Every structure is written in C-alpha cells, then in structure tokens.
Short mmCIF file of C-alpha atoms in Angstrom, two decimals:
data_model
loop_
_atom_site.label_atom_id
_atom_site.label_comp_id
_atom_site.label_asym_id
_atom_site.label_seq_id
_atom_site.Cartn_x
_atom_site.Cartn_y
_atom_site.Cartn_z
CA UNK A 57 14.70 21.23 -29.70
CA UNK A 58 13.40 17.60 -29.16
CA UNK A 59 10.96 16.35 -31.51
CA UNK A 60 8.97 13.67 -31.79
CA UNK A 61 7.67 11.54 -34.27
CA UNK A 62 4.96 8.84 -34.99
CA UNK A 63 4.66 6.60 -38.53
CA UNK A 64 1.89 5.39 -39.20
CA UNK A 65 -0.41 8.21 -38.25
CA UNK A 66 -3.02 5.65 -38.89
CA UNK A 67 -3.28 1.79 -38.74
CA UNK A 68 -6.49 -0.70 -39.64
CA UNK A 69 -5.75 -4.08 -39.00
CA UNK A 70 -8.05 -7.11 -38.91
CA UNK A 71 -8.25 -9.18 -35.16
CA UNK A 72 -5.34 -11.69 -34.45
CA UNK A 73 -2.78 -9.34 -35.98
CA UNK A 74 1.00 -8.86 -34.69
CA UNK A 75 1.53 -4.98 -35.67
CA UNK A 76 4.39 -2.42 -35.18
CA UNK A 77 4.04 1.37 -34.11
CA UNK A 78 6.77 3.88 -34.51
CA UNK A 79 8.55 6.36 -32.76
CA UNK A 80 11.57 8.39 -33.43
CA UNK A 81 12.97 11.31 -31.87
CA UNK A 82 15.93 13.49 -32.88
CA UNK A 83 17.85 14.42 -30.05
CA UNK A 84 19.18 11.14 -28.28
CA UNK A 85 19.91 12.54 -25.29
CA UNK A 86 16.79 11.25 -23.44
CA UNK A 87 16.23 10.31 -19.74
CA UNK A 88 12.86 7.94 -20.54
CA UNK A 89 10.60 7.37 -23.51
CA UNK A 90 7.05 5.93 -22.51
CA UNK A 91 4.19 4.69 -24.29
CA UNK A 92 0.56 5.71 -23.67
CA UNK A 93 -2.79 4.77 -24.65
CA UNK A 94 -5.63 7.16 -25.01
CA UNK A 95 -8.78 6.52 -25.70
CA UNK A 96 -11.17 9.07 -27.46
CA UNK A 97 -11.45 12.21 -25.41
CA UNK A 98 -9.78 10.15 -21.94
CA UNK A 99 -7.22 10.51 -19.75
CA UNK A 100 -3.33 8.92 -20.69
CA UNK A 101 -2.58 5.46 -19.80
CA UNK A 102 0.81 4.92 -19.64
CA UNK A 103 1.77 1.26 -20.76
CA UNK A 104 5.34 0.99 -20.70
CA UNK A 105 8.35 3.07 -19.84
CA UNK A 106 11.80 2.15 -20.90
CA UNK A 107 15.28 4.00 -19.06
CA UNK A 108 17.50 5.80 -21.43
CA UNK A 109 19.98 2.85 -20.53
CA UNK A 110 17.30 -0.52 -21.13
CA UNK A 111 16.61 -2.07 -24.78
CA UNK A 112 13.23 -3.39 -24.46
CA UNK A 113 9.99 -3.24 -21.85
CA UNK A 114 7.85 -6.26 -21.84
CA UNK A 115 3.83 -6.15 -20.51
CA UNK A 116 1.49 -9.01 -21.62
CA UNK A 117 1.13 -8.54 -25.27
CA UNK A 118 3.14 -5.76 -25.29
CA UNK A 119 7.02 -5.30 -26.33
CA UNK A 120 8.40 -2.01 -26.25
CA UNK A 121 12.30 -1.25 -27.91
CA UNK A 122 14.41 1.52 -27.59
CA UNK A 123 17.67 2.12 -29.52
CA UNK A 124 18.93 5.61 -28.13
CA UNK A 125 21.82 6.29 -30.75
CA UNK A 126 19.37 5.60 -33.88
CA UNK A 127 16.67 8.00 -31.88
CA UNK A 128 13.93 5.28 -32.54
CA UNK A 129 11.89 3.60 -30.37
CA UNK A 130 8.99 0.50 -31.58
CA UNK A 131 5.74 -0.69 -29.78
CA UNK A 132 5.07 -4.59 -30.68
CA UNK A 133 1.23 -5.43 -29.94
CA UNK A 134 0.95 -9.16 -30.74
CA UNK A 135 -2.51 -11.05 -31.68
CA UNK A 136 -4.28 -7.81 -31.69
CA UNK A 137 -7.73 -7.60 -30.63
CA UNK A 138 -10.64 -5.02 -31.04
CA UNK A 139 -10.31 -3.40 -27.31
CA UNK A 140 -6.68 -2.49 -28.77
CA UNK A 141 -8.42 0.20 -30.65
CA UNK A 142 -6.82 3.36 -29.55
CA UNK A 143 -4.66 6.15 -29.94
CA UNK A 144 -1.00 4.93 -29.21
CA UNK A 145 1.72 7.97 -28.12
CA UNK A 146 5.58 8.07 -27.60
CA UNK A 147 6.72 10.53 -25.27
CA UNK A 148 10.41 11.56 -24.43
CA UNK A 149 11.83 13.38 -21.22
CA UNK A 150 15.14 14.73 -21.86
CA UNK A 151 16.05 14.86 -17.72
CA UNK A 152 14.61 13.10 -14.51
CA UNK A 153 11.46 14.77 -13.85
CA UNK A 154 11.16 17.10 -16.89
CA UNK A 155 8.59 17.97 -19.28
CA UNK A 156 7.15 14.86 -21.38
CA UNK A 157 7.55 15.33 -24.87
CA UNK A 158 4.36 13.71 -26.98
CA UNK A 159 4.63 12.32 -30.19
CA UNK A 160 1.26 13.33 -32.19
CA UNK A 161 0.37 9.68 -31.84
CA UNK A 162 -0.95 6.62 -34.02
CA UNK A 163 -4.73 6.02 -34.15
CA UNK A 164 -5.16 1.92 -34.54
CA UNK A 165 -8.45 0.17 -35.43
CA UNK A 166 -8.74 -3.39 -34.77
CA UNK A 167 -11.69 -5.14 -37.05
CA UNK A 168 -13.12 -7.84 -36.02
CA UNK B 297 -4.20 1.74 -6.52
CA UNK B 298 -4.77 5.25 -5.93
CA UNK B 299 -4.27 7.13 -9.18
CA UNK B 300 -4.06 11.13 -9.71
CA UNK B 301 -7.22 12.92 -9.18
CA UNK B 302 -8.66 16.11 -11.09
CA UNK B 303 -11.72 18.09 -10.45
CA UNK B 304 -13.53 19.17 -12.23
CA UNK B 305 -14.48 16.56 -14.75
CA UNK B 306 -15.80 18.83 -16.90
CA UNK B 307 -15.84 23.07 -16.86
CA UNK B 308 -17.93 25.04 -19.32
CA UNK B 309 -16.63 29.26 -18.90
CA UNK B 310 -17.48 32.49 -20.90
CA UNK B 311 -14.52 34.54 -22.83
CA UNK B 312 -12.89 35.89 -20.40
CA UNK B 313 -13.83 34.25 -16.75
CA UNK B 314 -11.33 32.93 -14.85
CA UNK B 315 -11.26 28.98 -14.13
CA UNK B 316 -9.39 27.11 -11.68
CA UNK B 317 -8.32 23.25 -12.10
CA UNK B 318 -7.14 21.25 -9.17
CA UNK B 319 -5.40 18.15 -9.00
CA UNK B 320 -4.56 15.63 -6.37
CA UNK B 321 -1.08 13.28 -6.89
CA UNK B 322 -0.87 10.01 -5.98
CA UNK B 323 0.06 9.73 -2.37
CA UNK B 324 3.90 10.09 -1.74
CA UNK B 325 4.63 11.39 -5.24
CA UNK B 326 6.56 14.54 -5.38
CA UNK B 327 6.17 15.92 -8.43
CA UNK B 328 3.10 17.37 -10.49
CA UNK B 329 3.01 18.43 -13.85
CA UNK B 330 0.37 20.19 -16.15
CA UNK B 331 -0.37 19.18 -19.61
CA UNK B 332 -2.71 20.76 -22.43
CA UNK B 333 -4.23 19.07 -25.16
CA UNK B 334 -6.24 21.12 -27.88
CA UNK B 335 -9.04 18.99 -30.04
CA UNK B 336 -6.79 16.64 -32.47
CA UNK B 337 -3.21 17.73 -30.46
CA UNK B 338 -0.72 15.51 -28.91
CA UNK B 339 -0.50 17.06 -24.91
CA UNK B 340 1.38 20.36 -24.58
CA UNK B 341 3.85 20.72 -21.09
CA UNK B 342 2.49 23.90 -19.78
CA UNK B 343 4.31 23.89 -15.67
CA UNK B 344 5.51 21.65 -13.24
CA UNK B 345 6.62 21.53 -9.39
CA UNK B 346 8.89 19.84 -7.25
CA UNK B 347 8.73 19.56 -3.73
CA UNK B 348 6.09 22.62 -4.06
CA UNK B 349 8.78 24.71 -6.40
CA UNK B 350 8.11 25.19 -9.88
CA UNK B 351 10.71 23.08 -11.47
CA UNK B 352 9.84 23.71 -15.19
CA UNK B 353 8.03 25.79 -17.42
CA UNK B 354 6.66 25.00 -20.83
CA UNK B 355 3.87 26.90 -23.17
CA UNK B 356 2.10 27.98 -20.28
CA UNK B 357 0.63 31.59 -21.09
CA UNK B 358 0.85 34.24 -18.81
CA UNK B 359 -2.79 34.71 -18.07
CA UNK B 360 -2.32 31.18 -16.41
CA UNK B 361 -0.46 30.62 -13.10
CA UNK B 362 -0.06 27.30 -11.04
CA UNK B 363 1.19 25.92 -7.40
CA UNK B 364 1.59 23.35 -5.52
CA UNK B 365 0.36 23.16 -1.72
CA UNK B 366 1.39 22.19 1.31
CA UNK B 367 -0.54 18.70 1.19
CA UNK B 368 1.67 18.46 -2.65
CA UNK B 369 -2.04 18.93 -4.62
CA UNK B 370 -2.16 21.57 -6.90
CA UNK B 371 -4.49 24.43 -9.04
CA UNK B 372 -3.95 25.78 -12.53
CA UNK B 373 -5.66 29.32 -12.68
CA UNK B 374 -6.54 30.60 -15.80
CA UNK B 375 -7.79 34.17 -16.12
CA UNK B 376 -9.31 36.24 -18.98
CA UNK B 377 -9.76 32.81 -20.88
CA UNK B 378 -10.24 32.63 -24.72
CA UNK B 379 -11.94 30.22 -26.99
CA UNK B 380 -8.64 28.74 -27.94
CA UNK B 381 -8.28 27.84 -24.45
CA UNK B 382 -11.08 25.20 -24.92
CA UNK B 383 -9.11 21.39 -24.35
CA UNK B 384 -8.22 18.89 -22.51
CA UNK B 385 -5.89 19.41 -19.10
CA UNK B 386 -4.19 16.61 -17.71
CA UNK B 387 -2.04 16.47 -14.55
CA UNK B 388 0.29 14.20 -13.75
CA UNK B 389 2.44 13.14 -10.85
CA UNK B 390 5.87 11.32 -10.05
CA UNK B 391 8.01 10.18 -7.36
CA UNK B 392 11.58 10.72 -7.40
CA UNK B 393 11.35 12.08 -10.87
CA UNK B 394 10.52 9.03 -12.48
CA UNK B 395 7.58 7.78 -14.28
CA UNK B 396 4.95 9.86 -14.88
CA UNK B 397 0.89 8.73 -14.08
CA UNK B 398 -1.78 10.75 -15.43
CA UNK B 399 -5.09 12.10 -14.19
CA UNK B 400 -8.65 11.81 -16.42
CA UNK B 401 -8.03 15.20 -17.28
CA UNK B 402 -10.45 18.53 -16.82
CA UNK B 403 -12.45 19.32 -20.15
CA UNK B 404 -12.58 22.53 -19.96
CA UNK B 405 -14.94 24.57 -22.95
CA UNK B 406 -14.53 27.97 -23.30
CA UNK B 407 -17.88 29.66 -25.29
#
C-alpha cells in the first residue's frame, strides 16, 4: 500500500528565504506526483505536476524534483515571501487517472 | 479559465439526514473524482468515474453512493449521516487521465 510522507510537518522561516519541503513515498511505481497548496479551510491548488518519467517541474519561484527509484520527491520555494504561507501537500497516483494519494502535508509560515 | 464547480459552499445536516453534493468538471474533462478531508486530515479518495463509469473506489462508506451524468457533472449522496461525517469534500476533474484540478470543496457539518 502506497504511502506518503511529508518532513517537516512544520516550517517558520523569515521573508527572502530559499526553503526545501519533502516528500517521499514508498512504492515507486507511480504514474504522477503533484504538489498542492491549501490554504486554511480552501479548496487544493495544484502547483506543479511532474510525470513518473520527468526530473524536475519549474513555475516562477517554484522547482519541483522527482527521483522515482529513491521514492522522494522536493519542492524548492526561492526568496520566500509572506503570501507563501500555506499548507504545502505531495500527492502520488499509482496509474493514469487513479486515486490521488495525499501526503499529510507541511504547514509553512513566512515572517515578515 | 473555467475551473471545477461545487455546490453547495457550505451544508449544515442533523444525524442522520441525507445530503447531496454536486459538482460540475471543467468543460471537456472526463473524469471526476471525490475526495474527503476530516478537520486536521490530508484528503481521503472516496469514488471516481470515467466516461460516467465508476472507475475506482476508495474509503467511500456504504451509506454514500455517487454518479456521474449525462452532461459528465456529478452528486455524492450521503444518507443516515454521522457527526464524523462533518469535513471538507472536494471534487476534482481530469482529461485523459491526467492532471487532476480541484473544486473549493462543500463544507459539510453534521450536528
């Protein structure tokens, strides 16, 4: 059974920050992994999805890796800024147009 | 761009009503899916449907059933509901299988 994990659960970092979130998974037979943003008590905004066969996904500030065979996947946010403050989730599909599964997410606070 | 639509916003029910959530996909996306999330949970898969056939079941408890229409929207009826029923449902939609875009979700509180 796939599962899904997030380190840090938690993350405080002051503005102008370059940070890392973590994902890793334990079955590396996956289709997709995607990152999503959720804000407290909102909807999922998905911010990058990477194919089981790509390395990295690239939007704005973001930089999202994948390495299937080590079942670990990393979310880059560079010069973070206080509108960054979210929850951050990983979510795996194991086959095209299967169930999503969610990582239990990291919470980030961005100081200014 | 047109994203996935879910009414209602928000649903407030007594132990053991029924409630009904609908959801609209993005135009020309074929596939829906239905997602729980309890207060502090990462989202649960509960259903989802293909070309208007359930293509994949999750934790979806039997006093729930789902489909998908003709027009590809779709409703998530729950029945005899309990308190621990009380979160967040998202739906999402994809085309071809492939990324998946979700809705604001349906708050539902169960008291």
């Amino acid at each position: 059974k796939q599962e899904v994990t997030q380190i840090p659960a938690a993350l405080s970092v002051p503005e102008g920050e370059n940070l890392v979130l973590n994902c890793s998974f334990t079955d590396s037979a996956i289709y997709n992994l995607q990152w999503f943003r959720q804000d407290p008590g909102k909807g999922l905004t998905s911010l990058l999805l990477i194919q089981s066969s790509q390395r990295e996904q690239t939007s704005g500030r973001l930089n999202a890796s994948l390495d299937k065979s080590s079942g670990r996947s990393t979310l880059y946010i560079a010069a973070s800024q206080p509108g960054d403050s979210a929850t951050y989730l990983c979510a795996v599909s194991g086959q095209a147009g299967t169930a999503l599964i969610f990582g239990k997410g990291t919470t980030l606070s961005v100081s200014s | 761009a047109a994203g996935v639509i879910q009414s209602p916003r928000h649903l407030i029910k007594e132990k053991r009503e029924t409630a009904t959530l609908k959801c609209y996909p993005i135009p020309r996306h074929d596939t829906v899916y239905w997602y729980q999330q309890g207060p502090g949970q990462d989202p649960q898969f509960l259903i989802s449907f293909y070309e208007k056939m359930q293509s994949d079941k999750g934790s979806i408890p039997d006093r729930f059933s789902a489909q998908q229409f003709s027009d590809y929207h779709s409703e998530l009826n729950m029945s005899s509901l309990e308190l621990g029923d009380s979160a967040l449902y998202f739906c999402a939609s994809s085309f071809a299988r492939y990324e998946q875009y979700f809705g604001p979700g349906t708050r539902l509180t169960v008291t």
